[in-house]
PDB file of C-alpha atoms in Angstrom:
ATOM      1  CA  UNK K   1      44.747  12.544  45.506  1.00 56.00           C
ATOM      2  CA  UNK K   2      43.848  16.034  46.553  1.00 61.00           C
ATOM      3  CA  UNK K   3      42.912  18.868  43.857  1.00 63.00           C
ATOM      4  CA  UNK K   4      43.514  21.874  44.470  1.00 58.00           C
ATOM      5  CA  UNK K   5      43.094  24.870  42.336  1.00 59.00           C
ATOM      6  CA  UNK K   6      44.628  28.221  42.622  1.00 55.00           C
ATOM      7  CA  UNK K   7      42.513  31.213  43.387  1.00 59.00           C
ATOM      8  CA  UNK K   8      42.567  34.625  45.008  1.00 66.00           C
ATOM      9  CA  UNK K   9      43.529  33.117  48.147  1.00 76.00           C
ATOM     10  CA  UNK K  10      46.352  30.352  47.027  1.00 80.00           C
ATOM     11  CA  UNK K  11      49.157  31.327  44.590  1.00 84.00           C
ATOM     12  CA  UNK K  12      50.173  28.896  41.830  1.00 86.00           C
ATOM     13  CA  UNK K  13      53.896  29.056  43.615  1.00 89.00           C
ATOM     14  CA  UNK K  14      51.970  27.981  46.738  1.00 89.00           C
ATOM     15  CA  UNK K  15      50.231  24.960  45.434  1.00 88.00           C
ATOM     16  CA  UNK K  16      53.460  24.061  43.577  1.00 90.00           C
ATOM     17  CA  UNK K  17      55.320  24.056  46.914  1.00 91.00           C
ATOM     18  CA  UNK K  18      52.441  22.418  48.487  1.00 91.00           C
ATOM     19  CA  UNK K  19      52.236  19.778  46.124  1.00 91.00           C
ATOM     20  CA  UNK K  20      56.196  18.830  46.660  1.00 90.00           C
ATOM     21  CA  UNK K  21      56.143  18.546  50.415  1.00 90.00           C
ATOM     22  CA  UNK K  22      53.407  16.249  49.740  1.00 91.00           C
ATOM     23  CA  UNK K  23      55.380  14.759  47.299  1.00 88.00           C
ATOM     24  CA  UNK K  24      58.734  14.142  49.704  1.00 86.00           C
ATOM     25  CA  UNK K  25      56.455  13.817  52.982  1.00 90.00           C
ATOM     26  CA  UNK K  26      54.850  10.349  50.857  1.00 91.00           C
ATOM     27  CA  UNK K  27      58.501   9.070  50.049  1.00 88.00           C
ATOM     28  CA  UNK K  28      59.816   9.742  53.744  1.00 90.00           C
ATOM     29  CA  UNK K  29      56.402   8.254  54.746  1.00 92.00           C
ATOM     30  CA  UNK K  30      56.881   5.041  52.894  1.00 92.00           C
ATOM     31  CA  UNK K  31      60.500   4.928  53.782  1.00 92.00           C
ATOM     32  CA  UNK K  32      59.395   4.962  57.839  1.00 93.00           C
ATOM     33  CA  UNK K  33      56.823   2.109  56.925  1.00 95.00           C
ATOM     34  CA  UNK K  34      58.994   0.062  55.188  1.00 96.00           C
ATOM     35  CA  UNK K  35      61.198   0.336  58.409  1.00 95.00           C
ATOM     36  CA  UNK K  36      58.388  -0.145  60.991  1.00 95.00           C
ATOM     37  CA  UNK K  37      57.506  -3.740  59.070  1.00 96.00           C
ATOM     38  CA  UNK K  38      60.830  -4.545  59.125  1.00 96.00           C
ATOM     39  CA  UNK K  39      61.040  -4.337  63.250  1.00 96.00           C
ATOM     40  CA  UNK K  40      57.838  -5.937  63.153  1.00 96.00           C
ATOM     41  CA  UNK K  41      58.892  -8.501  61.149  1.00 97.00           C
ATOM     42  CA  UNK K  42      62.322  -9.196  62.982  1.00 97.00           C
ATOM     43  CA  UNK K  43      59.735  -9.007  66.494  1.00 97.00           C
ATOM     44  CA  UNK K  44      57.680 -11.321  64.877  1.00 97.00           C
ATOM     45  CA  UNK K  45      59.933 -13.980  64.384  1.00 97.00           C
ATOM     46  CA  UNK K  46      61.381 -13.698  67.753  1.00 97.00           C
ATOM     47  CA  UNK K  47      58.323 -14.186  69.589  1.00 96.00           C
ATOM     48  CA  UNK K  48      57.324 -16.543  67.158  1.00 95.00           C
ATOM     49  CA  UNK K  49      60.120 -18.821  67.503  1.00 96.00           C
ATOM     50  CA  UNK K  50      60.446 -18.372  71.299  1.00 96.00           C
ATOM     51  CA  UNK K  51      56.520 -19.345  71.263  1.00 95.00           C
ATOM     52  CA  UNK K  52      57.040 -22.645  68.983  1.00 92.00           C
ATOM     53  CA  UNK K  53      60.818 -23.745  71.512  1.00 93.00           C
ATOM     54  CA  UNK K  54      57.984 -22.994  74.262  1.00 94.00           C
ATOM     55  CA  UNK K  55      55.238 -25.431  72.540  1.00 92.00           C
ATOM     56  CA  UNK K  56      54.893 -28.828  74.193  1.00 90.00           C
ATOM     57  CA  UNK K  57      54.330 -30.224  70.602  1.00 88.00           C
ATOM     58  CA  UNK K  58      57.419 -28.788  69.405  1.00 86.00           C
ATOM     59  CA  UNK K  59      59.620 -28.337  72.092  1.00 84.00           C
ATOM     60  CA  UNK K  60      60.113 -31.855  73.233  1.00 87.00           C
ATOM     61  CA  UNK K  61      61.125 -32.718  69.951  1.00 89.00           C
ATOM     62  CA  UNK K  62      64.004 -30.201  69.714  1.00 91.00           C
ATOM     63  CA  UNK K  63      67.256 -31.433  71.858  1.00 93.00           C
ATOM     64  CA  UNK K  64      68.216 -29.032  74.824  1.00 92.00           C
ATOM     65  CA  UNK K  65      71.227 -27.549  73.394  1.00 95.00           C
ATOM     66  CA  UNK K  66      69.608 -26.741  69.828  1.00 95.00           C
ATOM     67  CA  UNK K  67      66.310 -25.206  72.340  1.00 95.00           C
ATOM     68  CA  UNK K  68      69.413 -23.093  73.989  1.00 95.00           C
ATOM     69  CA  UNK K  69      70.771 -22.037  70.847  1.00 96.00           C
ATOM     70  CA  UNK K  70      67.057 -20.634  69.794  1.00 96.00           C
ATOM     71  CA  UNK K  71      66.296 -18.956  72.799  1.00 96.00           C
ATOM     72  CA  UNK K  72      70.104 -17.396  73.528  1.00 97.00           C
ATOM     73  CA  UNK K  73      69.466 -16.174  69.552  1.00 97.00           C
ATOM     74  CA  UNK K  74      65.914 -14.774  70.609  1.00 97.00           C
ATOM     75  CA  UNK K  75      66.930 -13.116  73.844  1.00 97.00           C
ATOM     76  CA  UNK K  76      69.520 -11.374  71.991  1.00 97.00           C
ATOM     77  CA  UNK K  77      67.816 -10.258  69.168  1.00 97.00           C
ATOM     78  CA  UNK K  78      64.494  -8.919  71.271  1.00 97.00           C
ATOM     79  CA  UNK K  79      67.330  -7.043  73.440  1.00 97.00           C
ATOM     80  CA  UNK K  80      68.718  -5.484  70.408  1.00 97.00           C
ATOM     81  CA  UNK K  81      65.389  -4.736  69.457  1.00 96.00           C
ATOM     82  CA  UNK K  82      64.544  -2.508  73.370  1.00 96.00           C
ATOM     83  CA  UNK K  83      67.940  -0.925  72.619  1.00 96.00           C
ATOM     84  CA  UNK K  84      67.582   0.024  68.488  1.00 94.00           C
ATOM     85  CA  UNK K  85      64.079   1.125  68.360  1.00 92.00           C
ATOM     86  CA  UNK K  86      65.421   3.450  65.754  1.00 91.00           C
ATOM     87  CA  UNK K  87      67.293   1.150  63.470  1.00 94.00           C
ATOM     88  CA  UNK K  88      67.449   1.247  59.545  1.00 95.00           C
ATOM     89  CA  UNK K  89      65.403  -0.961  57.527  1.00 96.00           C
ATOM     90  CA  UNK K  90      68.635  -3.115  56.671  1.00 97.00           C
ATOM     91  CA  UNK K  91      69.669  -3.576  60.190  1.00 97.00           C
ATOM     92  CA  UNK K  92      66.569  -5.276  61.084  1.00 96.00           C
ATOM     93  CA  UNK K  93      66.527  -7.015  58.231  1.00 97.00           C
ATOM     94  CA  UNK K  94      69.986  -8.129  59.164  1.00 97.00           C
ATOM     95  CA  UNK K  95      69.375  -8.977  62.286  1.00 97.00           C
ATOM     96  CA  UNK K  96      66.821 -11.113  61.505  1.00 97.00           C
ATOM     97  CA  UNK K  97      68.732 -12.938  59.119  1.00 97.00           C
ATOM     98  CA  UNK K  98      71.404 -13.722  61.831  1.00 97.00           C
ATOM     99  CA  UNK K  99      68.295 -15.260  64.156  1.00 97.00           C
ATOM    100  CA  UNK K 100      67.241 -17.121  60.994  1.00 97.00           C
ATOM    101  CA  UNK K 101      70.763 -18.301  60.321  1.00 97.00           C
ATOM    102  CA  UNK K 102      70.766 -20.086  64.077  1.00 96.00           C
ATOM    103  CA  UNK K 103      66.444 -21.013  64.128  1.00 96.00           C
ATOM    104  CA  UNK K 104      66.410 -22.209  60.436  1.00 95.00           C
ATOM    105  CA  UNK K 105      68.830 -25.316  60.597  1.00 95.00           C
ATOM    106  CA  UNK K 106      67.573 -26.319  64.237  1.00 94.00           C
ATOM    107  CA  UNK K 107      63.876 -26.474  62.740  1.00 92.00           C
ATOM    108  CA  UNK K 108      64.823 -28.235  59.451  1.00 92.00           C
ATOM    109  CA  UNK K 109      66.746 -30.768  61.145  1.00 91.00           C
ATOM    110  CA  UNK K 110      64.123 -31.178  63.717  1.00 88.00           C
ATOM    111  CA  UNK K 111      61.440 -31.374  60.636  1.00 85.00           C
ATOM    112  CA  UNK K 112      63.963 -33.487  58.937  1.00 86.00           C
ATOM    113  CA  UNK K 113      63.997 -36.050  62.061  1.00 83.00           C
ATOM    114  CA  UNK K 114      60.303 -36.206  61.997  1.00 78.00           C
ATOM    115  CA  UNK K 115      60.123 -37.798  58.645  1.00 73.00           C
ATOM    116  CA  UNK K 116      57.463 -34.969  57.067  1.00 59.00           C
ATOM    117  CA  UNK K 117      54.516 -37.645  58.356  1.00 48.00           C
ATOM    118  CA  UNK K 118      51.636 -37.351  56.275  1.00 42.00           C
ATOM    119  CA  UNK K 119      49.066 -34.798  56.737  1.00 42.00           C
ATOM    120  CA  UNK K 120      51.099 -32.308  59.489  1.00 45.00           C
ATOM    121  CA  UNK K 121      53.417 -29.523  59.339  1.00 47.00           C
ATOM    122  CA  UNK K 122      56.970 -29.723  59.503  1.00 44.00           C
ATOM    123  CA  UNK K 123      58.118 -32.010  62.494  1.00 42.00           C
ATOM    124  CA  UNK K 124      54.755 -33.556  62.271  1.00 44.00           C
ATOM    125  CA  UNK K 125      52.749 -30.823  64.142  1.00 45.00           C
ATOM    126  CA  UNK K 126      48.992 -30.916  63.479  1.00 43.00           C
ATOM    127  CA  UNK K 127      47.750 -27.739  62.156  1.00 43.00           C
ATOM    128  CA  UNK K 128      51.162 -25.940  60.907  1.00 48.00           C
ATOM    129  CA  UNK K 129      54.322 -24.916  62.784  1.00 48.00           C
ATOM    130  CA  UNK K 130      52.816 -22.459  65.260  1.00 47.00           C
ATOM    131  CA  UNK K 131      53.288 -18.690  64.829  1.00 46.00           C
ATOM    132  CA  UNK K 132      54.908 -18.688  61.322  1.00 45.00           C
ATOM    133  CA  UNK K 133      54.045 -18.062  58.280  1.00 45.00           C
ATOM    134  CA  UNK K 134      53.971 -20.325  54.852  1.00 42.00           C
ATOM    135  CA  UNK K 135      52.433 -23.457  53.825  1.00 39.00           C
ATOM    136  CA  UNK K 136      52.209 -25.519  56.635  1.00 41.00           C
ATOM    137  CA  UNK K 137      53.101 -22.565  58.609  1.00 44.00           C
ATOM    138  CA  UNK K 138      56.767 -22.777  57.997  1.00 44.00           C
ATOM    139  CA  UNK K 139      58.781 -20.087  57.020  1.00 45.00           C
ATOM    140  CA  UNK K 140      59.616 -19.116  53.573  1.00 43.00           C
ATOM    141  CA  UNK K 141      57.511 -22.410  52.569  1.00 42.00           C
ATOM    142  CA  UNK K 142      55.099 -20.484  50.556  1.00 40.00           C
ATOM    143  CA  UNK K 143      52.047 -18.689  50.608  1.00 39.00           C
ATOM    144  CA  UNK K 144      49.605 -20.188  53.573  1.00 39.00           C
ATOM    145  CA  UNK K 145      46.372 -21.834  52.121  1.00 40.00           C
ATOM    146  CA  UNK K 146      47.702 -20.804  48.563  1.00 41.00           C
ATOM    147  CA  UNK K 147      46.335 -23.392  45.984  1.00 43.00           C
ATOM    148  CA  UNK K 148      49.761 -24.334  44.010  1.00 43.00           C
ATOM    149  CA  UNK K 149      47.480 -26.948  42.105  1.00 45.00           C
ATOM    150  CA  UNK K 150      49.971 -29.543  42.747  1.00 44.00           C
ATOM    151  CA  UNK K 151      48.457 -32.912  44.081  1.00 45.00           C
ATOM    152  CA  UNK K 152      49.548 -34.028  47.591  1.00 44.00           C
ATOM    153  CA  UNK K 153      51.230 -37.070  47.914  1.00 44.00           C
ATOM    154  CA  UNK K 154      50.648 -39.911  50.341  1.00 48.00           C
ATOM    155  CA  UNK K 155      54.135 -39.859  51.463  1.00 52.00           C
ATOM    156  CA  UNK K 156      56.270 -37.486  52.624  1.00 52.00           C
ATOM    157  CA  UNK K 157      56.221 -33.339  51.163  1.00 56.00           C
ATOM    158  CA  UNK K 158      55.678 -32.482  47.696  1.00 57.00           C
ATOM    159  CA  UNK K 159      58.355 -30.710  45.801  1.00 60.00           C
ATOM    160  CA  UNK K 160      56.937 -28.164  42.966  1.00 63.00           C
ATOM    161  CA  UNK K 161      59.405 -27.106  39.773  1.00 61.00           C
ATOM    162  CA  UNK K 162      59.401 -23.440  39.441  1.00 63.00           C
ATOM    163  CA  UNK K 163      60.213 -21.588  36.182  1.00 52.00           C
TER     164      UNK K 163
END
């Protein structure tokens, strides 16, 4: 933080008033950046899970209609995106819960279908599920590399208790 002292030059009035723009141009500051991660976030995802539908490794394994479902949900979402560039924190946030709501189930069954082999991400894909965050690179799986200090298991995922 600045100091500033008063002087011939700057009132004490002045340096108040100074000090409480700076005060309500950090709130309106953080406000905007909270709002900027959440478009980034809800961009993110998109192109993330247009990237993995577009993946040979993943792709094949996800039917054609659930792969239409993804990508109509993407298309829409990146189009709201080019015509809300102004949006509210929550309405991002929103809207990428709607994309989530159609991408989540299609992935989890696909993963589901795959068995969980041994050593891979979800749907058995070597090196994570691409583009997304969490362990294995799935969403909302966790933190990526974190060490949980739980053992893996030869078979199938591990499931963790948490307090």
């Amino acid at each position: 933080s600045a100091r500033v002292s008063s002087g011939p030059w700057l009132s004490l009035s002045y340096i108040e008033r100074m000090v409480a723009e700076a005060e309500r141009y950090r709130q309106e500051d953080e406000k905007n950046k909270e709002r900027v991660e959440a478009k980034n976030g809800l961009e993110n995802y998109a192109f993330s899970m247009r990237n993995t539908i577009n993946d040979p490794q993943v792709g094949d394994k996800i039917p054609a209609e659930d792969k239409a479902a993804i990508e109509k949900a993407v298309s829409e979402a990146l189009d709201w995106l080019d015509h809300n560039p102004s949006a509210e924190k929550e309405e991002y946030e929103k809207k990428q819960k709607e994309v989530e709501g159609v991408c989540t189930p299609i992935i989890t069954k696909m993963y589901q279908a795959a068995g969980g082999a041994e050593g891979a991400a979800p749907g058995g894909f070597p090196g994570g599920f691409p583009g997304a965050a969490g362990a294995g690179g799935f969403p909302g799986a966790g933190a990526s590399g974190a060490d949980t200090g739980a053992k893996p298991s030869a078979k199938g995922p591990k499931i963790e208790e948490v307090d």
